[in-house]
Coordinates of C-alpha atoms in Angstrom, one line a residue:
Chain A
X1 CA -23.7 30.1 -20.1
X2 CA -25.7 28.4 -17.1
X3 CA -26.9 25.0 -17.3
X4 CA -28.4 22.3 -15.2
X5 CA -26.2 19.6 -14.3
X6 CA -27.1 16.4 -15.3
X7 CA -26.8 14.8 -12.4
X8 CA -26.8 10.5 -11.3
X9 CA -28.2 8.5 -8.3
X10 CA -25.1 6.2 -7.4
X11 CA -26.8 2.5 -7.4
X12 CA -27.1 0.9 -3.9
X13 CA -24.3 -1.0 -3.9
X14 CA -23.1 -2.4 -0.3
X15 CA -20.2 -0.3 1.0
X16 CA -19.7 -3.0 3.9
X17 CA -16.7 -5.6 4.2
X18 CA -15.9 -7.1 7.3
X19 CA -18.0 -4.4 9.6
X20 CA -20.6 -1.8 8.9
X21 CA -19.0 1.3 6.8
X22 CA -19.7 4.9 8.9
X23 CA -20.0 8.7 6.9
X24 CA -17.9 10.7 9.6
X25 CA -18.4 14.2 9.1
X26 CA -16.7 16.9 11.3
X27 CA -17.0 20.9 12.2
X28 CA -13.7 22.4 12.1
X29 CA -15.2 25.6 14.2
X30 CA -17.9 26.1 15.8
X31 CA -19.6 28.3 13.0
X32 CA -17.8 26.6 10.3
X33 CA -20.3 23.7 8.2
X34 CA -20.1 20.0 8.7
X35 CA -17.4 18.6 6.0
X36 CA -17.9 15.0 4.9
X37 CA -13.9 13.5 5.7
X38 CA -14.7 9.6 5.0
X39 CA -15.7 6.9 6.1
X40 CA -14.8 4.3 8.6
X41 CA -15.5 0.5 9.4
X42 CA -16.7 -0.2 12.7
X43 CA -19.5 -2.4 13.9
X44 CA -21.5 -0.1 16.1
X45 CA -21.9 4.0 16.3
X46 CA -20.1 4.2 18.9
X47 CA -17.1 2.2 17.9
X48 CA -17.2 4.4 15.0
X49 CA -17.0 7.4 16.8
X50 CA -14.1 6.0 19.0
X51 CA -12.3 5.5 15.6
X52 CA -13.0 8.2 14.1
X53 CA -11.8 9.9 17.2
X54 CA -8.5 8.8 17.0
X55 CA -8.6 10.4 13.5
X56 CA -10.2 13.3 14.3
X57 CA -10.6 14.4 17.7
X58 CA -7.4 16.8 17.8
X59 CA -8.8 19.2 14.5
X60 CA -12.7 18.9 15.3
X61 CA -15.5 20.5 17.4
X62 CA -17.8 18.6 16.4
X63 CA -18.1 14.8 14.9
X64 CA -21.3 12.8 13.6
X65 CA -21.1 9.8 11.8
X66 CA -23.8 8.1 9.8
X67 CA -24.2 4.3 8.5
X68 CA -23.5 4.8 4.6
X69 CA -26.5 2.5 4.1
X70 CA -28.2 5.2 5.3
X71 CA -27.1 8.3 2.9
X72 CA -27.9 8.0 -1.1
X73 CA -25.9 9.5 -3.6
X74 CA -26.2 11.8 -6.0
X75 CA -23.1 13.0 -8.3
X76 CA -22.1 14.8 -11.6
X77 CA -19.4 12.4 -11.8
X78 CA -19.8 8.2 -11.4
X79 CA -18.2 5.6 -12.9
X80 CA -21.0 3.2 -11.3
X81 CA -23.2 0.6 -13.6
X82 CA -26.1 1.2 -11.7
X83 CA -26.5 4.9 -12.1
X84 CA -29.4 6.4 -12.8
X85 CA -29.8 9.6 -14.5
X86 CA -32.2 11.6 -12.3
X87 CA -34.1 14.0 -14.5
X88 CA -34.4 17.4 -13.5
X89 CA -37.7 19.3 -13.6
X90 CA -37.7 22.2 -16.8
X91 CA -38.6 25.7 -16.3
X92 CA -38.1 27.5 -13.4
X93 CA -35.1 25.3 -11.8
X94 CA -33.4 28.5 -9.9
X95 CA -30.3 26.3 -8.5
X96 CA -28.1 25.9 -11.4
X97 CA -24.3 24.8 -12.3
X98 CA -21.7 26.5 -13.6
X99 CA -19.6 23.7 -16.0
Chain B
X1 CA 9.9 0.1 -0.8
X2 CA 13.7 0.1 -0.1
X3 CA 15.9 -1.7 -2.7
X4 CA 18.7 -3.0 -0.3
X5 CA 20.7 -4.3 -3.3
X6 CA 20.3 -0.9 -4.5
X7 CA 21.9 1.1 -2.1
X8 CA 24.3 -1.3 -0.8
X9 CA 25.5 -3.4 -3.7
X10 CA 24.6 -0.7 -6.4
X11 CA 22.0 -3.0 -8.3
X12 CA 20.5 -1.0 -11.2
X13 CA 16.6 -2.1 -11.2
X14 CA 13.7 -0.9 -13.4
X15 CA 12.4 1.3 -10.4
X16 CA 15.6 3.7 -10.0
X17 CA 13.8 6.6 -11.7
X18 CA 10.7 6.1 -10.2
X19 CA 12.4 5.5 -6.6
X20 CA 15.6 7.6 -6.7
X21 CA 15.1 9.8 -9.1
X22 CA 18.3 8.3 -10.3
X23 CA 17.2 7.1 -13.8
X24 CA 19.9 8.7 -16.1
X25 CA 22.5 6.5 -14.1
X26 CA 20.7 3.3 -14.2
X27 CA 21.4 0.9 -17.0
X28 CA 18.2 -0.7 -16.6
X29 CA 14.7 0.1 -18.7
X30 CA 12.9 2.5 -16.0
X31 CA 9.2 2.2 -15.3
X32 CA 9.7 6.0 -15.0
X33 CA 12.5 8.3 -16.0
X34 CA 11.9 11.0 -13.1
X35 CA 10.7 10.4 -9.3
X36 CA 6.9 9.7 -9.7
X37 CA 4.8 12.7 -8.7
X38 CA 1.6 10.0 -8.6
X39 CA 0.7 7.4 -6.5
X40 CA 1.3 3.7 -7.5
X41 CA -2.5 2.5 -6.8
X42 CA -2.7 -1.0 -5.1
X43 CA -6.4 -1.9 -6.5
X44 CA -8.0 -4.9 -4.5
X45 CA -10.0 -6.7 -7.3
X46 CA -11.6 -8.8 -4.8
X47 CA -12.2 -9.7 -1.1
X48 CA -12.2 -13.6 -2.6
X49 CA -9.4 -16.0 -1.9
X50 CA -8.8 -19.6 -2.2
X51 CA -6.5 -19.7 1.0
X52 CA -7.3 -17.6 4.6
X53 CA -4.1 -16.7 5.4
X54 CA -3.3 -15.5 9.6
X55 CA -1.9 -11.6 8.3
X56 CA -4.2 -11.1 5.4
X57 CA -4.2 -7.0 5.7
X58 CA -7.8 -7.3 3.4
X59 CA -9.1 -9.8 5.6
X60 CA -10.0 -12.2 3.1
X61 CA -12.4 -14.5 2.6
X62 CA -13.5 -17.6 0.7
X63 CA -16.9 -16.6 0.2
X64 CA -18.4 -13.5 -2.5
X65 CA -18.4 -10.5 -1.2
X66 CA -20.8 -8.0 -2.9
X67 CA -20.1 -4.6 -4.3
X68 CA -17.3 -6.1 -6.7
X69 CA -16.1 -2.9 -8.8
X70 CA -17.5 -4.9 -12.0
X71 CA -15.6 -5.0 -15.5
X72 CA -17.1 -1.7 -17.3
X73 CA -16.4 0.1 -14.0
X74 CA -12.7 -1.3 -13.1
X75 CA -12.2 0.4 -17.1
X76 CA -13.4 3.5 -16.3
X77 CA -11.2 3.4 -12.6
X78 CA -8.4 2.6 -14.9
X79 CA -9.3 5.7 -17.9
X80 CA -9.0 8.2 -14.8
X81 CA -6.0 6.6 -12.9
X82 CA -4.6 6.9 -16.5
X83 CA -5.2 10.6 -17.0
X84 CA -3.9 11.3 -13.6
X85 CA -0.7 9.6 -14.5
X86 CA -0.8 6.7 -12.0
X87 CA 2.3 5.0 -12.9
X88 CA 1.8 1.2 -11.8
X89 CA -1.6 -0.2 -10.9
X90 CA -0.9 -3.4 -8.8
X91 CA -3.9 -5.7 -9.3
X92 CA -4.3 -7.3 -5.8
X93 CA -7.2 -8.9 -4.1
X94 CA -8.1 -11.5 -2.0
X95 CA -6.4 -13.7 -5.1
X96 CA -6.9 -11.4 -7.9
X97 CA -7.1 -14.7 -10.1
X98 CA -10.2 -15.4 -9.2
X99 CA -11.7 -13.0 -11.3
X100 CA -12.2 -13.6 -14.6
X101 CA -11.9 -10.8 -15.9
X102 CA -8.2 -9.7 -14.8
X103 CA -6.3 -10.6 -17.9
X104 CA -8.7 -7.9 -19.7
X105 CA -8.1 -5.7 -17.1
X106 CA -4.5 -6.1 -17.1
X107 CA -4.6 -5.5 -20.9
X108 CA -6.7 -2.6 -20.2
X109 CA -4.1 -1.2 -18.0
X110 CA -1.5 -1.5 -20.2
X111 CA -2.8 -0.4 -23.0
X112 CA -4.0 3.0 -21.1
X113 CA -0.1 3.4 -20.6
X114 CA -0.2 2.2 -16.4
X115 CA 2.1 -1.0 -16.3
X116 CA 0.0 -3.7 -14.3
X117 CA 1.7 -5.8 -11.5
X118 CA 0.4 -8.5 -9.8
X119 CA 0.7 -9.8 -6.3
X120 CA -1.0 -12.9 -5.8
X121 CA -0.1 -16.1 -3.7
X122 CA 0.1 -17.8 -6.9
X123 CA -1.1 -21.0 -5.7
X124 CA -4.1 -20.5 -9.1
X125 CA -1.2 -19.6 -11.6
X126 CA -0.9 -22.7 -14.1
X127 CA 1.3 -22.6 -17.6
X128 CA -1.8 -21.4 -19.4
X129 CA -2.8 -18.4 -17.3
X130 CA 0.9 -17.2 -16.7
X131 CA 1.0 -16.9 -20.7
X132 CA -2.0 -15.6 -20.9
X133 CA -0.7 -12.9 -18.0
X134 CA 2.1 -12.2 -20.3
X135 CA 0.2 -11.7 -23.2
X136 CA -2.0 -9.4 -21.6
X137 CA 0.5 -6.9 -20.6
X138 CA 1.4 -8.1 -17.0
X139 CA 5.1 -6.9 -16.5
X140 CA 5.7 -8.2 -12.7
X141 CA 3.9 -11.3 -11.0
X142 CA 5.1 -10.7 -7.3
X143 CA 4.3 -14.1 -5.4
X144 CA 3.5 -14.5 -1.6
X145 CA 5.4 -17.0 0.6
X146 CA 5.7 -17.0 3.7
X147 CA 8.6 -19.3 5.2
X148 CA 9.7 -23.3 4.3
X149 CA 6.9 -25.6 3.3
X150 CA 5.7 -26.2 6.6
X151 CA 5.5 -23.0 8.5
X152 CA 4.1 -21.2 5.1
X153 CA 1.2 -24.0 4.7
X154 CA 0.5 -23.1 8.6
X155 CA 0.4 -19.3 7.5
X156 CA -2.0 -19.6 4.7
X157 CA -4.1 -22.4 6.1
X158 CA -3.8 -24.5 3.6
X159 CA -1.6 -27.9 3.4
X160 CA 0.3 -27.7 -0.4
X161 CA -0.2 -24.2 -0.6
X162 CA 3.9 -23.5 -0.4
X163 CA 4.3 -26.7 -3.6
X164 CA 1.3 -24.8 -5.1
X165 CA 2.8 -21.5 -5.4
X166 CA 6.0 -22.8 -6.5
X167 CA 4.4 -24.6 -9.3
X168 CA 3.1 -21.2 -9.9
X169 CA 6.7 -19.4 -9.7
X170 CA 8.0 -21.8 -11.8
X171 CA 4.7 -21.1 -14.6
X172 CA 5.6 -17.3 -14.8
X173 CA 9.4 -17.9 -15.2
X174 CA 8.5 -20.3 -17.7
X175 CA 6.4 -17.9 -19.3
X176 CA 9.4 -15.3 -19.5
X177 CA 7.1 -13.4 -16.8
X178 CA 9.8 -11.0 -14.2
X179 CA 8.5 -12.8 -10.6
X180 CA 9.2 -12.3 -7.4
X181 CA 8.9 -13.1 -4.2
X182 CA 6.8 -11.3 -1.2
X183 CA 7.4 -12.6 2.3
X184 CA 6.0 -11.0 5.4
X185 CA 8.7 -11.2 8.2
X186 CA 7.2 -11.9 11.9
X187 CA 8.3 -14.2 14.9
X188 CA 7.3 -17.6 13.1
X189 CA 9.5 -17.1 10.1
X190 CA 12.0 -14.8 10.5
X191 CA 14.4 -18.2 10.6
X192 CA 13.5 -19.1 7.3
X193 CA 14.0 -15.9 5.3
X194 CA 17.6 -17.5 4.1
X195 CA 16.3 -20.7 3.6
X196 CA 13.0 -19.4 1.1
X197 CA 15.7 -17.2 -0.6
X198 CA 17.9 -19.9 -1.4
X199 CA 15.2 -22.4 -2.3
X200 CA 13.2 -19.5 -4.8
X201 CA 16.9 -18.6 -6.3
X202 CA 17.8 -21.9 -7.1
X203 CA 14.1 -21.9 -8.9
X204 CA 15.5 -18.9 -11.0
X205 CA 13.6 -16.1 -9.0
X206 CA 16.3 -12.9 -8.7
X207 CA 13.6 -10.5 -6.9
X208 CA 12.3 -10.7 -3.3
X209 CA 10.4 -8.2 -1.3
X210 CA 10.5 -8.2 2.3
X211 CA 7.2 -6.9 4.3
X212 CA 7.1 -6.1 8.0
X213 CA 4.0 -6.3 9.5
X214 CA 1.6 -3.7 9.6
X215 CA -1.1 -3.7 11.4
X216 CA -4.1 -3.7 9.3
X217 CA -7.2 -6.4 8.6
X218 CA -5.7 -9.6 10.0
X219 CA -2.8 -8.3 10.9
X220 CA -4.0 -6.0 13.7
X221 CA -5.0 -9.5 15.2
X222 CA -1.1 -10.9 15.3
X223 CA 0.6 -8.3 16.5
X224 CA 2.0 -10.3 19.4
X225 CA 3.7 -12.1 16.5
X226 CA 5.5 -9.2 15.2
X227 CA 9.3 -9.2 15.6
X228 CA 10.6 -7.4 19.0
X229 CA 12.6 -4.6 18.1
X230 CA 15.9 -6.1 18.3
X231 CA 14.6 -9.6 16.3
X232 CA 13.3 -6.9 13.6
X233 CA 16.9 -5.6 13.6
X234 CA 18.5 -8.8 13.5
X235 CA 16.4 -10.1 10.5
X236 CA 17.2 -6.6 8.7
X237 CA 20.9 -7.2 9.0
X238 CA 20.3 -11.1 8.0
X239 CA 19.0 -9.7 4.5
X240 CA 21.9 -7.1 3.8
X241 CA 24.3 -9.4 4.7
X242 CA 22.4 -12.2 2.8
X243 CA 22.2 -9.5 -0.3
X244 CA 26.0 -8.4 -0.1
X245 CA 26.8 -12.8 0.1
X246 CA 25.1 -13.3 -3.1
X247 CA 26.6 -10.3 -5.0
X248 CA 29.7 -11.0 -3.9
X249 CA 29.7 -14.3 -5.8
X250 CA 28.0 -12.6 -8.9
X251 CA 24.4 -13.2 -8.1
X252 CA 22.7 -10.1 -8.7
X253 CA 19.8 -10.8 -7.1
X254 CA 17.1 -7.4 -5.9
X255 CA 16.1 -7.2 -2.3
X256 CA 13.6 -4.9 -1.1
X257 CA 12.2 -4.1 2.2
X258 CA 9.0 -2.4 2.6
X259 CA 6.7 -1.3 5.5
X260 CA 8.9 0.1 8.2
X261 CA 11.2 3.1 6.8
X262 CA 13.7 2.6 10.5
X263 CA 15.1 0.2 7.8
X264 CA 16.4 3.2 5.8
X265 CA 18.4 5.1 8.5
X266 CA 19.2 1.1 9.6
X267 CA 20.9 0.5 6.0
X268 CA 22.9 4.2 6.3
X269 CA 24.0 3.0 9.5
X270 CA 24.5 -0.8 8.1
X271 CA 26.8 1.0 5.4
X272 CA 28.7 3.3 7.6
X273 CA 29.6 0.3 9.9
X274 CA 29.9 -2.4 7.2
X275 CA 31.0 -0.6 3.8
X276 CA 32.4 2.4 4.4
X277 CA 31.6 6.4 5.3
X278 CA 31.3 7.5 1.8
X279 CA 28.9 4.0 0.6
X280 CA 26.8 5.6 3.7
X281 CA 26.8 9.1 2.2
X282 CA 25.3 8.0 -1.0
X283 CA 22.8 5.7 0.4
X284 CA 21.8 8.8 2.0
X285 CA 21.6 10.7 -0.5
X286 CA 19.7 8.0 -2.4
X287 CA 16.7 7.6 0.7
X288 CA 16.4 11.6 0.8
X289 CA 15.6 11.2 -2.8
X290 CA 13.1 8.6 -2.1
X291 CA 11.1 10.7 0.6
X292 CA 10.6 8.1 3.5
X293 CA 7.2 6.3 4.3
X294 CA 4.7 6.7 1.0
X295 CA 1.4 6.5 2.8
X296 CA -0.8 9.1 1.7
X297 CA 1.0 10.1 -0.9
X298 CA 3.3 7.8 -3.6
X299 CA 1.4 4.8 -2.7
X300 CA -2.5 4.6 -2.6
X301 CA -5.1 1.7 -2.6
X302 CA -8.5 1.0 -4.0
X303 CA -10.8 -1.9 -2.5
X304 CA -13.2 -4.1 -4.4
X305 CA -15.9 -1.7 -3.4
X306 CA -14.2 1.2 -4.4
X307 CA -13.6 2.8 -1.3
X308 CA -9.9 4.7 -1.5
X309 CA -7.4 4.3 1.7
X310 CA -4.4 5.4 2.5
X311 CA -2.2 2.8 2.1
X312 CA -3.7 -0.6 1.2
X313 CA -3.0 -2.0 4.9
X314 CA -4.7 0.8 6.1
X315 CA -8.5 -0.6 5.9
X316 CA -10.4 0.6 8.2
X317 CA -10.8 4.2 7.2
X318 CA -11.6 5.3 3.4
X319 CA -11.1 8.5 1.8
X320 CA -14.0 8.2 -0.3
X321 CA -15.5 6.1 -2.7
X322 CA -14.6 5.8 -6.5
X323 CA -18.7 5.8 -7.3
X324 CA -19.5 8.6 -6.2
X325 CA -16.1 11.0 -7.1
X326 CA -13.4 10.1 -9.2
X327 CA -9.6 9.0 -7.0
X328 CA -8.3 11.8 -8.8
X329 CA -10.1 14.1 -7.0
X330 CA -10.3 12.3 -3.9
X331 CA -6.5 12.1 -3.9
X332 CA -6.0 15.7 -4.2
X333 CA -8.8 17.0 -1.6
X334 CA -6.3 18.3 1.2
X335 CA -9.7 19.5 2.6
X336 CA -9.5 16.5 3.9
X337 CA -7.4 17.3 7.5
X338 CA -5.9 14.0 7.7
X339 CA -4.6 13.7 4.4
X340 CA -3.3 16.9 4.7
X341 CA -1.5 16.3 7.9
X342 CA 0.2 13.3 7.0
X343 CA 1.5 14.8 3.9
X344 CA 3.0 17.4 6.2
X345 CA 3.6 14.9 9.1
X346 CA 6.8 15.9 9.9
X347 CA 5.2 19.0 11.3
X348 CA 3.3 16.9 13.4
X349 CA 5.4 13.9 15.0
X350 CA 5.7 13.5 18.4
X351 CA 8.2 11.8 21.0
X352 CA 11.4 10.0 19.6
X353 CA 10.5 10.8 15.6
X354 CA 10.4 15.0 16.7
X355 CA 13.9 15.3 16.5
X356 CA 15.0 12.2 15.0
X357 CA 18.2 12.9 12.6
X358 CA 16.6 10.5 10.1
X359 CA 13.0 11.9 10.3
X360 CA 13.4 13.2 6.8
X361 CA 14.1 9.7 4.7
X362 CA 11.7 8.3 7.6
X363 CA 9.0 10.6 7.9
X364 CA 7.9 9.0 11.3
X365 CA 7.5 5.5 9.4
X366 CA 3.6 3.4 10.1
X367 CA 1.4 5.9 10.6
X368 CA -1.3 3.4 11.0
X369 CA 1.1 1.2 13.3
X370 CA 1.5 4.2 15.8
X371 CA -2.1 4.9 15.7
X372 CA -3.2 1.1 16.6
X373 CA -0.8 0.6 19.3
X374 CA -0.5 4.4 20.9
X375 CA -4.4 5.5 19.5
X376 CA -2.0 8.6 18.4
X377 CA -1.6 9.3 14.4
X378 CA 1.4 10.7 15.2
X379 CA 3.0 8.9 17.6
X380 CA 6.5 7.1 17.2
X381 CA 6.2 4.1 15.3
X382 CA 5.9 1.5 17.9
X383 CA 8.2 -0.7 15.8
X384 CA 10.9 1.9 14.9
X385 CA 14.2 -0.1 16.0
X386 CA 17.0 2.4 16.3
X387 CA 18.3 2.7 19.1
X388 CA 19.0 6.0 20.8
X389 CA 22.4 6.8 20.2
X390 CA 21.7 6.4 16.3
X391 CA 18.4 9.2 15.8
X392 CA 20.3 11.7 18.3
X393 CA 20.7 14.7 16.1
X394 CA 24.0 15.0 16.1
X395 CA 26.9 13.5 14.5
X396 CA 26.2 9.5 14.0
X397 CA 27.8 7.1 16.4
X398 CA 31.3 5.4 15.9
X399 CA 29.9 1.4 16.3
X400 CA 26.2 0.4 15.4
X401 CA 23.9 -1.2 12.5
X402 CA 25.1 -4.8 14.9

């Protein structure tokens, strides 16, 4: 049996504390995908990189990071208030979820 | 954690099970019967405090922050910690009293089958709301002070703020409520460590936790009050010998030391000079039990926003975020490269820690300490005091632990 996942928008809720919160994502190998590995605080880009350097710098080719403001998510799985259920269109829907 | 009265003086506690995997031989009830195979989860309810203390690891703040976790969600954070079989949630903040809503949560807790703690700096804690704590379910009310009136007051900014949380020690006693006492060790009040403990024991308190540094949030901003090496050694010794003094004269009261896991081969070393070879031999075998420094794996934290981090000193980098994927599977994603190398970090350490003869009841202690000072995960810890002569891997010198 194949079904579509139901599937929520996580509500916009601010991910920032002291200093902005950073997505780092990092390439492993050079023709190996990016992998999301956190997040860190940092007030600009390039502090984040710096940090996430430290973190990373010794197991990845590659490194972006991205203000979290900035990426909006969507997840099978949320325990978040503000989720909205985003409503897939019927009929000839071809990517699909095993449950 | 390291329970000095433990291993040196033989104290049975509620945590021998979860700690030493030494439950059958402890006369105490035990939080767990065998060595916890889950993280105890430090969950910061809130980035809210009434003080602004100088070594707040959450950085603190008087003001609302947004993103709160709110009630509903804290309850289903809670459902999966509880299906994950997180055995202690300790409810943290900012002052975790100044939410509203954390007797229901702690009731919540409980009654999902995770015994809630508290560590709060007590200061809000009146006879009401320590009953209230009890009724909910609360089974441990660690308080924070941090030296004699004067130098604590300095500490937390606040003048009263040591009578305040004393009035608040005294409400959870009262109230029948197990309370302890959390003090963070650094220059400024390393002199009045004997002085708190006797003041606190002579209020009834039988439990205090000692904290080194680390050197996360505010504390990453007062490093250049952390103990030198030799000051850090000097205060550990203080404690055992403090610990041993009180037992001695039929006070069982608990120590514990948590933060820098040198103090582990440091109380082997203690009880081979002080005690004897064979005391040494079984605190030994007690801290191999107990696995050496927990972060990234028997000790995990979740902030007010739901982000997850390594340790809850350890701020500045999240896993992930409880919103968009539950801990449980955060926790286990050793896709993750540097959660999978710290729980193999031993593989990984460098300089003094490679071929320390304590690394394993070690493990290379603050991760996040080494990588603040030496911009090296997996460096030495920077505040490691052994000296030489002790972590040579051979057999263990004739005259230390002084």
């Amino acid at each position: 049996m194949v079904e579509k996942p139901d599937r929520y928008r996580v509500g916009e809720h601010p991910r920032e504390a002291v200093e902005h919160e950073w997505e780092i994502f990092v390439r492993e190998e050079e023709r190996d995908p990016l992998r999301h590995v956190g997040s860190v605080s940092a007030p600009s880009a390039d502090v984040a990189y710096e940090q996430a350097t430290k973190l990373f710098a010794w197991y990845a080719n590659d490194l972006w990071v991205c203000p979290a403001r900035a990426v909006h998510r969507y997840t099978t799985d949320t325990l978040d208030d503000d989720a909205e259920l985003v409503e897939l269109g019927s009929g000839d829907e071809k990517r699909t979820h095993e449950p | 954690m390291i329970s000095v009265s433990k291993l040196l003086c033989d104290l049975d506690a509620e945590g021998d099970g979860l700690r030493y995997d030494a439950a059958d031989g402890s006369s105490k009830p035990q939080i767990s019967r065998v060595k916890q195979r889950r993280p105890v989860v430090v969950w910061n309810l809130t980035k809210r405090c009434n003080l602004h203390c100088s070594h707040c690891y959450a950085a603190a703040d008087t003001e609302v922050a947004p993103g709160e976790l709110s009630t509903a969600e804290g309850k289903r954070l809670l459902d999966d910690l509880s299906d994950y079989g997180v055995p202690v949630v300790l409810f943290s903040g900012g002052e975790p009293l100044v939410r509203d809503d954390l007797f229901e949560l702690i009731r919540y807790a409980d009654d999902r089958g995770i015994r809630p703690v508290l560590s709060t700096n007590g200061t809000l804690i009146t006879d009401e709301s320590a009953e209230r704590l009890r009724d909910a379910g609360l089974r441990y009310a660690g308080i924070s002070v941090d030296g004699l009136p004067e130098r604590n007051d300095e500490f937390r900014g606040k003048s009263g703020a040591f009578d305040a949380a004393v009035r608040g020690i005294r409400a959870c006693l009262d109230a029948g409520l197990k309370t302890g006492l959390r003090y963070t060790i650094t220059e400024r009040n390393a002199s009045d460590l004997r002085g708190v403990v006797e003041l606190l024991r002579n209020e009834g308190v039988d439990r205090f936790c000692f904290y080194h540094l680390d050197y996360g949030g505010r504390g990453a901003d007062i490093t250049d009050l952390d103990l030198s090496p030799e000051a850090k050694r000097a205060a550990v010794k203080e404690l055992c010998d403090l610990t041993r003094t009180y037992h001695r004269r039929g006070e069982e009261i608990e120590t514990l030391l948590v933060g820098n896991y040198a103090d582990a081969a440091y109380l082997i070393e203690y009880a081979r000079r002080y005690i004897g070879s064979d005391a040494a031999d079984r605190v030994h075998s007690y801290l191999r039990r107990n696995g050496g420094d927990p972060t990234g794996e028997r000790v995990a934290d979740v902030d007010y926003q739901g982000n997850v981090h390594l340790t809850q000193f350890w701020q500045g980098y999240s896993l992930g975020n409880v919103r968009d994927r539950p801990f449980s599977a955060i926790w286990d994603a050793e896709s993750n490269p540097v959660l999978r190398r710290l729980r193999e970090r031993t593989d990984h350490l460098t300089g003094r820690c490679a071929d320390c003869r304590y690394q394993d009841i070690c493990r290379g202690g603050s991760r996040l300490r080494a990588l603040t000072v030496h911009d090296d995960l997996f460096a030495p810890d920077p505040q490691c005091y052994l000296r030489d002569e002790e972590i040579a891997p051979s057999s263990p010198p004739e005259t230390s632990a002084d």
